[in-house]
Amino acid sequence: MTKAFDLLRAFNAQERVMTLSELSRASGLPKSTVHRLLARLIDLGAVEHHRSGYKIGMALLELGASTPAGYMRDLAMPHLTKLHQWTGETVLMGALREFDVVYLEKLAQRESPASIVTIGSRLPANCTALGKALLAFENLDDLAAFLPSPLPRMTHRSISSVDELVEQLRRVRAEGVARECEEAQPGLACVAAPIVMNGFAVGAVSVGFSADRPPAMNVSGAVRATASQIVAELETGLAAGREHWFPREM
């Protein structure tokens, strides 16, 4: 099972179609093992043939869309679209997995600054506004003991000190908005707000823009308002017998 996931993770946004040899190199698995695993994954619909190579199967997309995170994204889309249209900037949505933020949605203009983020990509939470908004609603006293030290860095401006990050997270929790400037990628800045359900940040929404051309409008207020609208949608949806989909405070 572990080897099968190692093989699936060899696919990425840059290499969406890969040959057997490329999959072997990317996964670190022998060609014979890759060939055997591919046969089984194809039977399951997790991988499909594509001309002379292989690609991720639609069955995995179907499964991913069936998650609570997929449900949250579906409810959020009209609000994310409005935020994107109003700001004219890149709008992102993500959820926390361990100490990384996983990107669930991205809306960008064609002329938007090039970004390393794609749907499904995973970045260290401490380097992103989305990640900070999500981490701020963890138990901050416990979090300091579990975070890797030093923290991973993506640029020279990334926060590497656990103590500095936790102090910033306390401010984020008090203000309801997180910020980063060139901490994930040079030239880009971001403002994010958490989607808080039952005291937990189940997701977050952000607006990204050029660090040297911040939007003139009140982006902080806009992302907070959008997050609140998504919470209202979720509360209505969860009232229909889905209350167990998201965590509750003990």
mmCIF file of C-alpha atoms in Angstrom:
data_model
loop_
_atom_site.group_PDB
_atom_site.id
_atom_site.type_symbol
_atom_site.label_atom_id
_atom_site.label_comp_id
_atom_site.label_asym_id
_atom_site.label_seq_id
_atom_site.Cartn_x
_atom_site.Cartn_y
_atom_site.Cartn_z
ATOM 1 C CA MET A 1 0.000 0.000 0.000
ATOM 2 C CA THR A 2 2.813 2.434 0.881
ATOM 3 C CA LYS A 3 4.559 1.783 -2.429
ATOM 4 C CA ALA A 4 1.313 2.378 -4.309
ATOM 5 C CA PHE A 5 0.962 5.815 -2.690
ATOM 6 C CA ASP A 6 4.628 6.573 -3.388
ATOM 7 C CA LEU A 7 3.894 5.840 -7.034
ATOM 8 C CA LEU A 8 0.747 7.978 -7.109
ATOM 9 C CA ARG A 9 2.615 10.872 -5.509
ATOM 10 C CA ALA A 10 5.149 10.744 -8.342
ATOM 11 C CA PHE A 11 2.542 12.482 -10.495
ATOM 12 C CA ASN A 12 2.461 16.271 -10.033
ATOM 13 C CA ALA A 13 1.226 19.459 -11.662
ATOM 14 C CA GLN A 14 4.299 19.632 -13.908
ATOM 15 C CA GLU A 15 4.347 15.937 -14.865
ATOM 16 C CA ARG A 16 0.706 14.960 -15.325
ATOM 17 C CA VAL A 17 1.531 12.232 -17.857
ATOM 18 C CA MET A 18 4.545 10.019 -17.159
ATOM 19 C CA THR A 19 6.172 6.969 -18.700
ATOM 20 C CA LEU A 20 7.070 3.844 -16.739
ATOM 21 C CA SER A 21 10.736 4.926 -16.650
ATOM 22 C CA GLU A 22 9.844 8.412 -15.410
ATOM 23 C CA LEU A 23 7.597 6.982 -12.701
ATOM 24 C CA SER A 24 10.364 4.631 -11.609
ATOM 25 C CA ARG A 25 12.856 7.495 -11.279
ATOM 26 C CA ALA A 26 10.405 9.851 -9.557
ATOM 27 C CA SER A 27 9.147 7.265 -7.061
ATOM 28 C CA GLY A 28 12.490 5.567 -6.441
ATOM 29 C CA LEU A 29 10.902 2.180 -7.133
ATOM 30 C CA PRO A 30 12.273 -0.508 -9.482
ATOM 31 C CA LYS A 31 10.654 -0.716 -12.913
ATOM 32 C CA SER A 32 9.359 -4.214 -12.165
ATOM 33 C CA THR A 33 7.603 -2.947 -9.024
ATOM 34 C CA VAL A 34 6.187 0.072 -10.870
ATOM 35 C CA HIS A 35 4.879 -2.181 -13.660
ATOM 36 C CA ARG A 36 3.150 -4.467 -11.148
ATOM 37 C CA LEU A 37 1.646 -1.576 -9.183
ATOM 38 C CA LEU A 38 0.447 0.176 -12.334
ATOM 39 C CA ALA A 39 -1.440 -2.931 -13.436
ATOM 40 C CA ARG A 40 -3.304 -3.039 -10.120
ATOM 41 C CA LEU A 41 -3.935 0.726 -10.000
ATOM 42 C CA ILE A 42 -5.305 0.637 -13.557
ATOM 43 C CA ASP A 43 -7.704 -2.154 -12.557
ATOM 44 C CA LEU A 44 -8.911 0.056 -9.685
ATOM 45 C CA GLY A 45 -9.286 3.142 -11.883
ATOM 46 C CA ALA A 46 -6.691 5.073 -9.881
ATOM 47 C CA VAL A 47 -4.368 5.278 -12.914
ATOM 48 C CA GLU A 48 -5.227 5.353 -16.615
ATOM 49 C CA HIS A 49 -3.283 4.786 -19.825
ATOM 50 C CA HIS A 50 -2.502 7.939 -21.802
ATOM 51 C CA ARG A 51 -0.892 7.316 -25.191
ATOM 52 C CA SER A 52 2.628 6.088 -24.375
ATOM 53 C CA GLY A 53 2.367 6.893 -20.681
ATOM 54 C CA TYR A 54 0.111 6.978 -17.640
ATOM 55 C CA LYS A 55 -1.990 9.551 -15.825
ATOM 56 C CA ILE A 56 -3.990 9.797 -12.582
ATOM 57 C CA GLY A 57 -7.411 8.198 -13.059
ATOM 58 C CA MET A 58 -10.761 9.928 -12.781
ATOM 59 C CA ALA A 59 -11.713 7.573 -9.944
ATOM 60 C CA LEU A 60 -9.394 9.498 -7.618
ATOM 61 C CA LEU A 61 -11.048 12.778 -8.611
ATOM 62 C CA GLU A 62 -14.437 11.259 -7.772
ATOM 63 C CA LEU A 63 -13.187 10.129 -4.363
ATOM 64 C CA GLY A 64 -11.554 13.487 -3.609
ATOM 65 C CA ALA A 65 -14.756 15.332 -4.454
ATOM 66 C CA SER A 66 -16.616 13.152 -1.939
ATOM 67 C CA THR A 67 -14.675 14.446 1.076
ATOM 68 C CA PRO A 68 -15.925 17.064 3.580
ATOM 69 C CA ALA A 69 -13.240 19.363 2.144
ATOM 70 C CA GLY A 70 -14.758 18.881 -1.317
ATOM 71 C CA TYR A 71 -18.200 19.723 0.063
ATOM 72 C CA MET A 72 -16.790 22.868 1.698
ATOM 73 C CA ARG A 73 -15.169 23.903 -1.583
ATOM 74 C CA ASP A 74 -18.428 23.429 -3.499
ATOM 75 C CA LEU A 75 -20.351 25.644 -1.060
ATOM 76 C CA ALA A 76 -17.563 28.225 -1.078
ATOM 77 C CA MET A 77 -17.224 28.605 -4.867
ATOM 78 C CA PRO A 78 -19.842 31.363 -5.393
ATOM 79 C CA HIS A 79 -18.269 33.422 -2.597
ATOM 80 C CA LEU A 80 -14.717 32.808 -3.837
ATOM 81 C CA THR A 81 -15.810 33.875 -7.322
ATOM 82 C CA LYS A 82 -17.316 37.122 -6.001
ATOM 83 C CA LEU A 83 -14.125 37.873 -4.054
ATOM 84 C CA HIS A 84 -12.036 37.182 -7.164
ATOM 85 C CA GLN A 85 -14.190 39.444 -9.331
ATOM 86 C CA TRP A 86 -14.208 42.253 -6.756
ATOM 87 C CA THR A 87 -10.458 42.286 -6.102
ATOM 88 C CA GLY A 88 -9.235 41.242 -9.553
ATOM 89 C CA GLU A 89 -6.541 39.301 -7.694
ATOM 90 C CA THR A 90 -5.764 35.632 -7.124
ATOM 91 C CA VAL A 91 -8.118 33.945 -4.650
ATOM 92 C CA LEU A 92 -7.060 30.760 -2.874
ATOM 93 C CA MET A 93 -8.719 28.296 -0.527
ATOM 94 C CA GLY A 94 -6.944 25.666 1.553
ATOM 95 C CA ALA A 95 -7.107 23.275 4.477
ATOM 96 C CA LEU A 96 -4.533 22.180 7.038
ATOM 97 C CA ARG A 97 -2.966 18.719 6.914
ATOM 98 C CA GLU A 98 -0.366 18.156 9.625
ATOM 99 C CA PHE A 99 1.825 21.283 9.351
ATOM 100 C CA ASP A 100 1.146 21.956 5.672
ATOM 101 C CA VAL A 101 -1.610 23.813 3.845
ATOM 102 C CA VAL A 102 -3.218 21.868 0.984
ATOM 103 C CA TYR A 103 -4.722 24.067 -1.728
ATOM 104 C CA LEU A 104 -8.337 23.201 -2.591
ATOM 105 C CA GLU A 105 -9.065 26.003 -5.077
ATOM 106 C CA LYS A 106 -7.342 28.740 -7.034
ATOM 107 C CA LEU A 107 -8.951 31.521 -9.089
ATOM 108 C CA ALA A 108 -6.534 33.740 -10.999
ATOM 109 C CA GLN A 109 -6.523 36.191 -13.886
ATOM 110 C CA ARG A 110 -4.483 35.221 -16.924
ATOM 111 C CA GLU A 111 -2.204 38.217 -16.320
ATOM 112 C CA SER A 112 -1.763 37.439 -12.602
ATOM 113 C CA PRO A 113 1.831 37.045 -11.328
ATOM 114 C CA ALA A 114 3.174 33.526 -11.824
ATOM 115 C CA SER A 115 2.599 31.439 -8.704
ATOM 116 C CA ILE A 116 4.001 28.124 -7.511
ATOM 117 C CA VAL A 117 0.568 27.207 -6.134
ATOM 118 C CA THR A 118 -1.703 24.795 -7.999
ATOM 119 C CA ILE A 119 -4.848 23.013 -6.837
ATOM 120 C CA GLY A 120 -3.724 20.077 -4.724
ATOM 121 C CA SER A 121 -0.268 21.494 -4.010
ATOM 122 C CA ARG A 122 1.054 21.423 -0.478
ATOM 123 C CA LEU A 123 3.227 24.084 1.170
ATOM 124 C CA PRO A 124 4.610 24.590 4.704
ATOM 125 C CA ALA A 125 1.874 26.347 6.694
ATOM 126 C CA ASN A 126 4.299 28.725 8.416
ATOM 127 C CA CYS A 127 5.268 30.241 5.047
ATOM 128 C CA THR A 128 1.745 31.102 3.870
ATOM 129 C CA ALA A 129 -1.059 33.389 4.997
ATOM 130 C CA LEU A 130 -3.545 30.539 4.558
ATOM 131 C CA GLY A 131 -1.409 28.296 6.745
ATOM 132 C CA LYS A 132 -1.051 30.914 9.460
ATOM 133 C CA ALA A 133 -4.819 31.514 9.493
ATOM 134 C CA LEU A 134 -5.318 27.771 9.964
ATOM 135 C CA LEU A 135 -2.579 27.244 12.561
ATOM 136 C CA ALA A 136 -3.848 30.194 14.637
ATOM 137 C CA PHE A 137 -6.867 28.155 15.700
ATOM 138 C CA GLU A 138 -4.850 25.198 16.933
ATOM 139 C CA ASN A 139 -3.942 24.923 20.629
ATOM 140 C CA LEU A 140 -1.026 27.336 20.546
ATOM 141 C CA ASP A 141 0.457 26.172 23.839
ATOM 142 C CA ASP A 142 0.652 22.602 22.513
ATOM 143 C CA LEU A 143 1.559 23.630 18.982
ATOM 144 C CA ALA A 144 4.942 24.988 20.007
ATOM 145 C CA ALA A 145 5.932 21.546 21.275
ATOM 146 C CA PHE A 146 4.938 19.756 18.062
ATOM 147 C CA LEU A 147 6.138 22.108 15.338
ATOM 148 C CA PRO A 148 9.433 21.207 13.650
ATOM 149 C CA SER A 149 12.285 23.406 14.845
ATOM 150 C CA PRO A 150 13.673 25.173 12.943
ATOM 151 C CA LEU A 151 10.637 25.618 10.725
ATOM 152 C CA PRO A 152 11.010 24.993 6.978
ATOM 153 C CA ARG A 153 11.806 28.061 4.894
ATOM 154 C CA MET A 154 10.827 28.837 1.312
ATOM 155 C CA THR A 155 12.478 32.264 1.064
ATOM 156 C CA HIS A 156 14.836 34.297 3.215
ATOM 157 C CA ARG A 157 11.763 36.047 4.672
ATOM 158 C CA SER A 158 10.066 32.860 5.879
ATOM 159 C CA ILE A 159 9.655 32.549 9.647
ATOM 160 C CA SER A 160 11.977 29.820 10.943
ATOM 161 C CA SER A 161 11.601 30.473 14.683
ATOM 162 C CA VAL A 162 8.805 28.554 16.414
ATOM 163 C CA ASP A 163 8.502 31.196 19.153
ATOM 164 C CA GLU A 164 8.209 33.993 16.571
ATOM 165 C CA LEU A 165 5.568 32.069 14.651
ATOM 166 C CA VAL A 166 3.475 31.295 17.743
ATOM 167 C CA GLU A 167 3.568 34.963 18.776
ATOM 168 C CA GLN A 168 2.387 35.950 15.296
ATOM 169 C CA LEU A 169 -0.358 33.303 15.431
ATOM 170 C CA ARG A 170 -1.700 34.822 18.653
ATOM 171 C CA ARG A 171 -2.079 38.145 16.819
ATOM 172 C CA VAL A 172 -3.718 36.406 13.868
ATOM 173 C CA ARG A 173 -6.252 34.770 16.181
ATOM 174 C CA ALA A 174 -7.044 38.109 17.822
ATOM 175 C CA GLU A 175 -7.365 40.009 14.528
ATOM 176 C CA GLY A 176 -9.049 37.265 12.494
ATOM 177 C CA VAL A 177 -6.700 37.777 9.550
ATOM 178 C CA ALA A 178 -3.225 36.515 8.600
ATOM 179 C CA ARG A 179 -0.635 38.107 6.340
ATOM 180 C CA GLU A 180 2.579 37.179 4.615
ATOM 181 C CA CYS A 181 4.873 39.079 2.280
ATOM 182 C CA GLU A 182 7.394 37.183 0.139
ATOM 183 C CA GLU A 183 7.565 34.390 2.713
ATOM 184 C CA ALA A 184 6.393 31.689 0.270
ATOM 185 C CA GLN A 185 7.523 33.204 -3.025
ATOM 186 C CA PRO A 186 9.544 36.329 -3.867
ATOM 187 C CA GLY A 187 7.412 39.138 -5.231
ATOM 188 C CA LEU A 188 4.090 37.853 -3.867
ATOM 189 C CA ALA A 189 2.069 38.767 -0.765
ATOM 190 C CA CYS A 190 -1.137 37.352 0.658
ATOM 191 C CA VAL A 191 -3.923 38.087 3.153
ATOM 192 C CA ALA A 192 -6.047 35.253 4.572
ATOM 193 C CA ALA A 193 -8.954 34.627 6.944
ATOM 194 C CA PRO A 194 -9.937 31.328 8.603
ATOM 195 C CA ILE A 195 -13.208 29.459 8.085
ATOM 196 C CA VAL A 196 -14.032 28.666 11.710
ATOM 197 C CA MET A 197 -16.549 25.961 12.633
ATOM 198 C CA ASN A 198 -17.158 24.972 16.251
ATOM 199 C CA GLY A 199 -13.973 26.734 17.311
ATOM 200 C CA PHE A 200 -11.796 25.010 14.693
ATOM 201 C CA ALA A 201 -10.374 26.415 11.463
ATOM 202 C CA VAL A 202 -11.616 23.850 8.938
ATOM 203 C CA GLY A 203 -10.320 25.906 6.034
ATOM 204 C CA ALA A 204 -9.153 29.357 5.036
ATOM 205 C CA VAL A 205 -9.535 31.780 2.137
ATOM 206 C CA SER A 206 -6.969 34.270 0.879
ATOM 207 C CA VAL A 207 -6.210 36.931 -1.688
ATOM 208 C CA GLY A 208 -2.739 36.941 -3.242
ATOM 209 C CA PHE A 209 -1.157 39.880 -5.084
ATOM 210 C CA SER A 210 2.141 41.443 -6.125
ATOM 211 C CA ALA A 211 4.075 42.578 -3.071
ATOM 212 C CA ASP A 212 4.910 45.900 -4.746
ATOM 213 C CA ARG A 213 1.312 46.544 -5.882
ATOM 214 C CA PRO A 214 -1.059 45.864 -2.974
ATOM 215 C CA PRO A 215 -4.770 46.332 -3.794
ATOM 216 C CA ALA A 216 -6.291 49.697 -2.933
ATOM 217 C CA MET A 217 -9.450 48.108 -1.497
ATOM 218 C CA ASN A 218 -9.906 46.689 2.005
ATOM 219 C CA VAL A 219 -8.706 43.138 1.310
ATOM 220 C CA SER A 220 -8.583 42.187 4.995
ATOM 221 C CA GLY A 221 -12.245 43.037 5.441
ATOM 222 C CA ALA A 222 -13.153 41.251 2.210
ATOM 223 C CA VAL A 223 -11.502 37.948 3.113
ATOM 224 C CA ARG A 224 -13.039 38.053 6.600
ATOM 225 C CA ALA A 225 -16.476 38.680 5.098
ATOM 226 C CA THR A 226 -16.007 35.867 2.573
ATOM 227 C CA ALA A 227 -14.929 33.430 5.285
ATOM 228 C CA SER A 228 -18.015 34.384 7.334
ATOM 229 C CA GLN A 229 -20.278 33.799 4.324
ATOM 230 C CA ILE A 230 -18.762 30.339 3.812
ATOM 231 C CA VAL A 231 -19.299 29.524 7.499
ATOM 232 C CA ALA A 232 -22.981 30.481 7.154
ATOM 233 C CA GLU A 233 -23.307 28.183 4.131
ATOM 234 C CA LEU A 234 -21.656 25.327 6.027
ATOM 235 C CA GLU A 235 -23.833 25.781 9.097
ATOM 236 C CA THR A 236 -26.939 25.583 6.930
ATOM 237 C CA GLY A 237 -25.665 22.494 5.128
ATOM 238 C CA LEU A 238 -24.533 20.718 8.274
ATOM 239 C CA ALA A 239 -27.954 21.197 9.817
ATOM 240 C CA ALA A 240 -29.191 18.618 7.300
ATOM 241 C CA GLY A 241 -27.661 15.682 9.192
ATOM 242 C CA ARG A 242 -24.005 16.425 8.417
ATOM 243 C CA GLU A 243 -22.994 17.778 11.831
ATOM 244 C CA HIS A 244 -20.375 15.034 12.279
ATOM 245 C CA TRP A 245 -18.449 16.098 9.172
ATOM 246 C CA PHE A 246 -16.439 18.728 11.039
ATOM 247 C CA PRO A 247 -14.837 18.629 14.518
ATOM 248 C CA ARG A 248 -16.427 19.938 17.699
ATOM 249 C CA GLU A 249 -14.814 21.335 20.834
ATOM 250 C CA MET A 250 -14.759 18.797 23.667
#
